[in-house]
Amino acid sequence: MGQRAPLGAGHPPPCPGRGATGGRGAPAGRGAARRVEERPGGGRIAWLECPEGGGGDDTLRIGSPGWLVSEGVVPPRGSVEAPACTRVDLALGRRWLGSLWLADSSDPAAAPLLASLRREGLAVALISGDRDALVQRLGAELGLQRSACFAERTPEQKLALVKALPRPSLFVGDGINDAPALVAASLGVATLEASTPAREAAAIQLLRPGPGGVRDAIDIARRTRRVMRQNLWLSALYNGAALPLVAWMAVPPQVAVAAMALSSLSVVGNSARLLVAAGKGRRSRGARNEASRATAGGLLRH
């Protein structure tokens, strides 16, 4: 539901960077990473290629400050804090190099989507591993109450929260830290920019950017359930009418075959309405996009 500056620690972003950096300089004289490992809930470790005769520790760590401290990295005292941003530290070996401050912003389409879900009686919550100030700010932008915003949650804590939700539940995530919760939810949805572990854990992979695909998935599921119930009623009515007729009189084989084909065609035709509804939805989205582009063009010209 939000956008973030690029980091690459299992959380691929959809927008350009807005983070501020500060520290002791980047590692020089080292080549590409020969091996990279993820640390869920912490960050990422990369083993760098060192030149001939090079010395020192060749491990590059990037992740949360707490995780780097647990790895033996000690940041300098008196470092600047930005509570409304996410802090990511960088270290070479056990030497702290600097910090990245990542500023998040909510997707413009997220607030209307969540409002529509709440109007339908669905409970909506924001579960994140980011700082409380940042999560509360994003929650306010999305129209969520403070009690519905859960900050500084580890992958294990996200998993416990999702398991405690009433069923059925839907969880949308994109990072490696979201993978356990995506599996635990009744329906896990991975965004277009999701990491590989998140895509593998999710039941649905969105194929276009933005949260609008979640609305489409819910609407398609509801239409499909409605059509399935209609098909069951059609089958019940057909069998309820045909069985007494067969018991009362002999039915020629040709009539029986035609009646069976008609029953199948009625079910297939009723199900085909899902394709018609999907086509109308795509055309309406295209019309809205064209209108948005035309409006934006008019504003730019004026």
Short mmCIF file of C-alpha atoms in Angstrom, two decimals, residues 113 117 120 170 187 204-208 212-229 270-282 285:
data_model
loop_
_atom_site.label_atom_id
_atom_site.label_comp_id
_atom_site.label_asym_id
_atom_site.label_seq_id
_atom_site.Cartn_x
_atom_site.Cartn_y
_atom_site.Cartn_z
CA LEU A 113 -9.55 1.01 -1.58
CA LEU A 117 -13.36 -2.46 2.18
CA GLU A 120 -18.28 -3.55 3.28
CA LEU A 170 -6.37 -11.74 3.32
CA LEU A 187 -5.40 -15.82 0.98
CA ILE A 204 -2.14 -14.67 -5.90
CA GLN A 205 0.46 -12.60 -7.79
CA LEU A 206 -0.74 -9.18 -8.94
CA LEU A 207 0.22 -8.42 -12.54
CA ARG A 208 -0.05 -4.64 -12.48
CA GLY A 212 -6.23 -1.99 -7.39
CA GLY A 213 -5.59 -5.66 -8.17
CA VAL A 214 -6.69 -6.54 -4.63
CA ARG A 215 -10.10 -4.99 -5.31
CA ASP A 216 -10.32 -6.92 -8.59
CA ALA A 217 -9.39 -10.20 -6.90
CA ILE A 218 -12.08 -9.76 -4.24
CA ASP A 219 -14.73 -8.85 -6.81
CA ILE A 220 -13.81 -11.78 -9.09
CA ALA A 221 -13.93 -14.20 -6.14
CA ARG A 222 -17.37 -12.98 -5.12
CA ARG A 223 -18.73 -13.20 -8.68
CA THR A 224 -17.26 -16.69 -9.05
CA ARG A 225 -18.88 -17.88 -5.82
CA ARG A 226 -22.22 -16.42 -6.93
CA VAL A 227 -22.00 -18.17 -10.31
CA MET A 228 -21.04 -21.47 -8.66
CA ARG A 229 -24.13 -21.31 -6.47
CA ASN A 270 -23.78 -19.01 -17.01
CA SER A 271 -20.08 -19.34 -16.17
CA ALA A 272 -19.10 -17.43 -19.31
CA ARG A 273 -20.65 -14.33 -17.76
CA LEU A 274 -17.48 -14.09 -15.65
CA LEU A 275 -15.48 -13.42 -18.83
CA VAL A 276 -17.95 -10.76 -19.93
CA ALA A 277 -17.72 -9.04 -16.54
CA ALA A 278 -13.90 -9.19 -16.67
CA GLY A 279 -13.89 -7.58 -20.13
CA LYS A 280 -16.16 -4.77 -18.94
CA GLY A 281 -13.89 -4.21 -15.95
CA ARG A 282 -10.81 -3.92 -18.18
CA ARG A 285 -10.21 0.75 -16.08
#
